[in-house]
PDB file of C-alpha atoms in Angstrom:
ATOM      1  CA  MET A 652      88.781  76.519  74.473  1.00  0.00           C
ATOM      2  CA  VAL A 653      89.751  80.337  75.543  1.00  0.00           C
ATOM      3  CA  ASP A 654      92.195  82.704  75.143  1.00  0.00           C
ATOM      4  CA  PHE A 655      94.733  81.856  77.914  1.00  0.00           C
ATOM      5  CA  VAL A 656      97.543  83.377  79.238  1.00  0.00           C
ATOM      6  CA  GLU A 657      98.802  81.613  82.314  1.00  0.00           C
ATOM      7  CA  ILE A 658      99.341  83.847  85.224  1.00  0.00           C
ATOM      8  CA  SER A 659     101.358  82.573  88.787  1.00  0.00           C
ATOM      9  CA  LEU A 660     101.321  84.623  91.726  1.00  0.00           C
ATOM     10  CA  LEU A 661     103.772  83.747  94.528  1.00  0.00           C
ATOM     11  CA  SER A 662     103.713  84.667  98.451  1.00  0.00           C
ATOM     12  CA  GLU A 663     105.548  82.723 101.546  1.00  0.00           C
ATOM     13  CA  ARG A 664     103.472  80.032 101.876  1.00  0.00           C
ATOM     14  CA  LEU A 665     101.215  80.120  97.835  1.00  0.00           C
ATOM     15  CA  THR A 666     101.302  80.298  94.288  1.00  0.00           C
ATOM     16  CA  LEU A 667      97.735  81.847  92.687  1.00  0.00           C
ATOM     17  CA  LYS A 668      97.993  79.991  88.888  1.00  0.00           C
ATOM     18  CA  ARG A 669      95.441  81.072  87.002  1.00  0.00           C
ATOM     19  CA  ILE A 670      92.477  78.847  85.853  1.00  0.00           C
ATOM     20  CA  CYS A 671      92.286  77.526  82.576  1.00  0.00           C
ATOM     21  CA  PRO A 672      89.357  75.797  81.710  1.00  0.00           C
ATOM     22  CA  GLU A 673      89.734  72.433  79.855  1.00  0.00           C
ATOM     23  CA  LEU A 674      93.609  71.555  81.148  1.00  0.00           C
ATOM     24  CA  HIS A 675      92.256  71.980  85.297  1.00  0.00           C
ATOM     25  CA  VAL A 676      88.549  70.485  85.188  1.00  0.00           C
ATOM     26  CA  VAL A 677      89.035  67.275  86.706  1.00  0.00           C
ATOM     27  CA  GLU A 678      91.621  69.051  89.049  1.00  0.00           C
ATOM     28  CA  ILE A 679      89.422  71.664  90.804  1.00  0.00           C
ATOM     29  CA  ASN A 680      87.020  69.546  90.205  1.00  0.00           C
ATOM     30  CA  ALA A 681      88.023  66.734  92.491  1.00  0.00           C
ATOM     31  CA  ALA A 682      88.848  69.904  94.764  1.00  0.00           C
ATOM     32  CA  VAL A 683      85.060  70.811  95.018  1.00  0.00           C
ATOM     33  CA  THR A 684      83.680  66.832  95.993  1.00  0.00           C
ATOM     34  CA  ASP A 685      86.096  66.467  98.633  1.00  0.00           C
ATOM     35  CA  SER A 686      85.130  69.422 100.037  1.00  0.00           C
ATOM     36  CA  PHE A 687      81.166  69.680  98.400  1.00  0.00           C
ATOM     37  CA  ASP A 688      79.749  69.463 102.784  1.00  0.00           C
ATOM     38  CA  SER A 689      81.109  72.999 103.502  1.00  0.00           C
ATOM     39  CA  LEU A 690      80.734  74.184 100.880  1.00  0.00           C
ATOM     40  CA  VAL A 691      76.737  73.731 100.295  1.00  0.00           C
ATOM     41  CA  GLN A 692      75.681  76.590 102.891  1.00  0.00           C
ATOM     42  CA  TRP A 693      77.287  79.035 101.993  1.00  0.00           C
ATOM     43  CA  LEU A 694      77.588  78.812  97.725  1.00  0.00           C
ATOM     44  CA  PRO A 695      74.682  78.817  96.047  1.00  0.00           C
ATOM     45  CA  TRP A 696      75.824  77.179  92.745  1.00  0.00           C
ATOM     46  CA  SER A 697      76.579  73.927  95.127  1.00  0.00           C
ATOM     47  CA  ILE A 698      73.238  72.437  94.798  1.00  0.00           C
ATOM     48  CA  ASN A 699      75.211  68.469  93.880  1.00  0.00           C
ATOM     49  CA  PRO A 700      77.993  67.781  93.804  1.00  0.00           C
ATOM     50  CA  PRO A 701      79.006  69.376  90.162  1.00  0.00           C
ATOM     51  CA  THR A 702      80.497  66.656  87.767  1.00  0.00           C
ATOM     52  CA  ILE A 703      83.089  67.059  85.173  1.00  0.00           C
ATOM     53  CA  GLU A 704      80.802  68.701  82.706  1.00  0.00           C
ATOM     54  CA  GLU A 705      79.608  70.416  85.235  1.00  0.00           C
ATOM     55  CA  THR A 706      82.447  71.833  86.275  1.00  0.00           C
ATOM     56  CA  LEU A 707      84.456  72.534  82.934  1.00  0.00           C
ATOM     57  CA  LYS A 708      80.615  74.444  82.390  1.00  0.00           C
ATOM     58  CA  ALA A 709      81.104  76.719  84.886  1.00  0.00           C
ATOM     59  CA  LEU A 710      84.483  77.293  84.342  1.00  0.00           C
ATOM     60  CA  ILE A 711      84.403  78.980  80.830  1.00  0.00           C
ATOM     61  CA  ARG A 712      81.995  80.527  81.745  1.00  0.00           C
ATOM     62  CA  VAL A 713      84.347  82.328  84.120  1.00  0.00           C
ATOM     63  CA  ALA A 714      86.998  82.467  82.605  1.00  0.00           C
ATOM     64  CA  ALA A 715      84.340  84.272  79.006  1.00  0.00           C
ATOM     65  CA  ASP A 716      83.881  86.882  81.935  1.00  0.00           C
ATOM     66  CA  PRO A 717      86.361  90.107  82.550  1.00  0.00           C
ATOM     67  CA  HIS A 718      87.105  87.606  85.608  1.00  0.00           C
ATOM     68  CA  TYR A 719      90.420  86.436  86.449  1.00  0.00           C
ATOM     69  CA  ALA A 720      89.949  82.916  88.535  1.00  0.00           C
ATOM     70  CA  PHE A 721      93.038  81.021  90.479  1.00  0.00           C
ATOM     71  CA  ARG A 722      93.731  77.694  91.210  1.00  0.00           C
ATOM     72  CA  ILE A 723      95.615  77.782  94.978  1.00  0.00           C
ATOM     73  CA  TYR A 724      98.486  75.359  95.628  1.00  0.00           C
ATOM     74  CA  LEU A 725     100.737  75.037  98.943  1.00  0.00           C
ATOM     75  CA  ASN A 726     104.164  75.987  98.275  1.00  0.00           C
ATOM     76  CA  GLN A 727     105.761  73.020  99.540  1.00  0.00           C
ATOM     77  CA  SER A 728     103.057  70.097  98.538  1.00  0.00           C
ATOM     78  CA  GLN A 729     102.062  72.158  95.406  1.00  0.00           C
ATOM     79  CA  GLN A 730      98.443  70.498  96.861  1.00  0.00           C
ATOM     80  CA  LEU A 731      95.338  72.221  95.847  1.00  0.00           C
ATOM     81  CA  ILE A 732      94.040  73.367  98.674  1.00  0.00           C
ATOM     82  CA  GLY A 733      90.786  75.319  96.568  1.00  0.00           C
ATOM     83  CA  GLN A 734      89.994  78.880  93.990  1.00  0.00           C
ATOM     84  CA  CYS A 735      89.502  82.424  93.758  1.00  0.00           C
ATOM     85  CA  GLY A 736      88.911  84.747  92.225  1.00  0.00           C
ATOM     86  CA  ILE A 737      88.362  88.943  90.885  1.00  0.00           C
ATOM     87  CA  LYS A 738      85.721  89.872  88.216  1.00  0.00           C
ATOM     88  CA  LEU A 739      85.121  93.073  87.094  1.00  0.00           C
ATOM     89  CA  ILE A 740      82.267  94.837  88.615  1.00  0.00           C
ATOM     90  CA  SER A 741      80.483  97.084  85.976  1.00  0.00           C
ATOM     91  CA  GLU A 742      77.900  97.898  87.909  1.00  0.00           C
ATOM     92  CA  ALA A 743      79.619  99.449  90.723  1.00  0.00           C
ATOM     93  CA  ASP A 744      80.056 102.798  90.839  1.00  0.00           C
ATOM     94  CA  SER A 745      81.130 104.571  87.747  1.00  0.00           C
ATOM     95  CA  VAL A 746      84.373 106.770  89.318  1.00  0.00           C
ATOM     96  CA  LYS A 747      86.941 103.438  90.633  1.00  0.00           C
ATOM     97  CA  LYS A 748      87.664 100.850  89.374  1.00  0.00           C
ATOM     98  CA  THR A 749      85.874  98.267  90.949  1.00  0.00           C
ATOM     99  CA  TYR A 750      86.601  94.390  91.456  1.00  0.00           C
ATOM    100  CA  GLU A 751      84.401  91.931  93.034  1.00  0.00           C
ATOM    101  CA  ILE A 752      86.425  89.022  95.170  1.00  0.00           C
ATOM    102  CA  GLY A 753      85.270  85.692  95.642  1.00  0.00           C
ATOM    103  CA  TYR A 754      87.077  81.908  96.658  1.00  0.00           C
ATOM    104  CA  TRP A 755      86.222  79.141  98.402  1.00  0.00           C
ATOM    105  CA  LEU A 756      88.376  76.837 100.726  1.00  0.00           C
ATOM    106  CA  HIS A 757      89.202  72.939 100.592  1.00  0.00           C
ATOM    107  CA  LYS A 758      87.727  71.656 103.998  1.00  0.00           C
ATOM    108  CA  ASN A 759      91.314  70.181 105.559  1.00  0.00           C
ATOM    109  CA  PHE A 760      92.586  74.073 104.840  1.00  0.00           C
ATOM    110  CA  THR A 761      90.711  75.830 106.401  1.00  0.00           C
ATOM    111  CA  GLY A 762      91.933  78.181 109.248  1.00  0.00           C
ATOM    112  CA  LYS A 763      95.022  78.188 109.254  1.00  0.00           C
ATOM    113  CA  GLY A 764      95.446  81.839 107.143  1.00  0.00           C
ATOM    114  CA  TYR A 765      95.589  80.400 103.351  1.00  0.00           C
ATOM    115  CA  MET A 766      92.758  82.162 102.009  1.00  0.00           C
ATOM    116  CA  HIS A 767      94.024  85.238 104.115  1.00  0.00           C
ATOM    117  CA  GLU A 768      96.990  85.247 101.656  1.00  0.00           C
ATOM    118  CA  ALA A 769      95.721  84.252  99.348  1.00  0.00           C
ATOM    119  CA  VAL A 770      93.011  87.922  98.827  1.00  0.00           C
ATOM    120  CA  LEU A 771      96.470  89.599  99.502  1.00  0.00           C
ATOM    121  CA  CYS A 772      98.178  88.329  96.137  1.00  0.00           C
ATOM    122  CA  LEU A 773      94.996  89.762  94.328  1.00  0.00           C
ATOM    123  CA  LEU A 774      94.456  92.140  95.834  1.00  0.00           C
ATOM    124  CA  ASN A 775      97.956  93.110  94.952  1.00  0.00           C
ATOM    125  CA  PHE A 776      97.255  91.871  91.712  1.00  0.00           C
ATOM    126  CA  SER A 777      94.642  93.540  91.309  1.00  0.00           C
ATOM    127  CA  VAL A 778      96.429  96.949  92.352  1.00  0.00           C
ATOM    128  CA  THR A 779      99.765  96.621  90.381  1.00  0.00           C
ATOM    129  CA  LYS A 780      98.392  95.424  87.187  1.00  0.00           C
ATOM    130  CA  LEU A 781      95.307  96.196  85.827  1.00  0.00           C
ATOM    131  CA  MET A 782      94.443  99.250  87.991  1.00  0.00           C
ATOM    132  CA  ALA A 783      92.035  98.270  90.179  1.00  0.00           C
ATOM    133  CA  GLU A 784      90.787 100.981  92.836  1.00  0.00           C
ATOM    134  CA  ARG A 785      88.052  99.233  94.885  1.00  0.00           C
ATOM    135  CA  PHE A 786      87.117  95.481  95.724  1.00  0.00           C
ATOM    136  CA  ILE A 787      84.125  93.967  97.492  1.00  0.00           C
ATOM    137  CA  ILE A 788      83.717  91.063  98.884  1.00  0.00           C
ATOM    138  CA  CYS A 789      80.372  89.865  99.759  1.00  0.00           C
ATOM    139  CA  CYS A 790      79.303  86.662 102.082  1.00  0.00           C
ATOM    140  CA  ASP A 791      76.142  85.356 104.669  1.00  0.00           C
ATOM    141  CA  GLU A 792      76.056  86.871 107.655  1.00  0.00           C
ATOM    142  CA  LYS A 793      75.900  83.165 108.824  1.00  0.00           C
ATOM    143  CA  ASN A 794      79.498  83.025 107.201  1.00  0.00           C
ATOM    144  CA  ILE A 795      81.853  83.754 109.848  1.00  0.00           C
ATOM    145  CA  LYS A 796      85.226  82.559 107.768  1.00  0.00           C
ATOM    146  CA  SER A 797      84.366  84.624 105.244  1.00  0.00           C
ATOM    147  CA  GLN A 798      83.660  87.758 107.552  1.00  0.00           C
ATOM    148  CA  ASN A 799      86.798  86.864 108.550  1.00  0.00           C
ATOM    149  CA  VAL A 800      88.814  87.016 105.670  1.00  0.00           C
ATOM    150  CA  ALA A 801      87.945  90.442 104.998  1.00  0.00           C
ATOM    151  CA  LEU A 802      87.885  91.751 107.703  1.00  0.00           C
ATOM    152  CA  LYS A 803      92.019  90.208 108.542  1.00  0.00           C
ATOM    153  CA  CYS A 804      92.800  91.990 104.850  1.00  0.00           C
ATOM    154  CA  GLY A 805      91.471  96.070 105.570  1.00  0.00           C
ATOM    155  CA  PHE A 806      87.220  95.455 104.427  1.00  0.00           C
ATOM    156  CA  LYS A 807      85.075  97.351 106.034  1.00  0.00           C
ATOM    157  CA  LEU A 808      81.286  95.881 106.335  1.00  0.00           C
ATOM    158  CA  ILE A 809      79.521  98.516 104.377  1.00  0.00           C
ATOM    159  CA  LYS A 810      76.428  97.309 103.408  1.00  0.00           C
ATOM    160  CA  LYS A 811      73.006  94.287 104.635  1.00  0.00           C
ATOM    161  CA  ILE A 812      71.664  93.589 101.273  1.00  0.00           C
ATOM    162  CA  GLU A 813      68.491  90.438 101.209  1.00  0.00           C
ATOM    163  CA  LEU A 814      68.080  88.345  98.169  1.00  0.00           C
ATOM    164  CA  THR A 815      67.289  85.218  96.550  1.00  0.00           C
ATOM    165  CA  PHE A 816      68.991  82.947  94.744  1.00  0.00           C
ATOM    166  CA  ASP A 817      67.099  81.348  91.607  1.00  0.00           C
ATOM    167  CA  ALA A 818      68.953  78.253  92.304  1.00  0.00           C
ATOM    168  CA  ARG A 819      68.588  77.947  95.783  1.00  0.00           C
ATOM    169  CA  PRO A 820      64.382  78.546  96.328  1.00  0.00           C
ATOM    170  CA  ASP A 821      65.075  76.382  99.568  1.00  0.00           C
ATOM    171  CA  TRP A 822      67.302  79.009 100.753  1.00  0.00           C
ATOM    172  CA  GLY A 823      64.377  81.257 100.979  1.00  0.00           C
ATOM    173  CA  LEU A 824      65.281  84.775 101.683  1.00  0.00           C
ATOM    174  CA  CYS A 825      69.273  85.667 102.712  1.00  0.00           C
ATOM    175  CA  THR A 826      71.397  88.261 104.332  1.00  0.00           C
ATOM    176  CA  ASP A 827      74.887  89.041 102.985  1.00  0.00           C
ATOM    177  CA  PHE A 828      77.455  91.517 104.386  1.00  0.00           C
ATOM    178  CA  VAL A 829      79.016  93.401 101.375  1.00  0.00           C
ATOM    179  CA  PHE A 830      82.492  94.551 102.409  1.00  0.00           C
ATOM    180  CA  GLU A 831      84.386  97.245 100.544  1.00  0.00           C
ATOM    181  CA  LYS A 832      88.338  98.052 100.844  1.00  0.00           C
ATOM    182  CA  VAL A 833      89.842 101.075  98.774  1.00  0.00           C
ATOM    183  CA  VAL A 834      93.116 101.721  97.425  1.00  0.00           C
TER     184      VAL A 834
END
């Protein structure tokens, strides 16, 4: 088991709880599988609905990085509605401590401002606890909902990049937007 320290971040409507791969794999796998049809178009790892074993491997890989991954729960019902995380970017500009933010939300909970709220929690945690100074969010140029989250959280579009994903050759050449926030 990966060394694990429980971290909980609270907002008005949400609680973000740090992921421990071995403890949370079943719950996360169920949410990903249930939302697979809406995730498959945006996330290169979502080729097929993952098995529990595949989800566990992915969560362990993420936990081994300089990464903080969180489950997102509704405060009122304690229902799991998604996942978000921050990862230290080593190749980013050497002057500022930079993190990349990533996220996905269960298909039944999009369009309600939950991811905006979760990203604001991550930003606050990262600035106060990790001394982060710069953040980036990358998303497909067609993923309007993710773009709106970034913009609503105060990020600015800084560039477009063209890339391919080894896991998704069927996508061909993709264009991602890179958003930045400096604090």
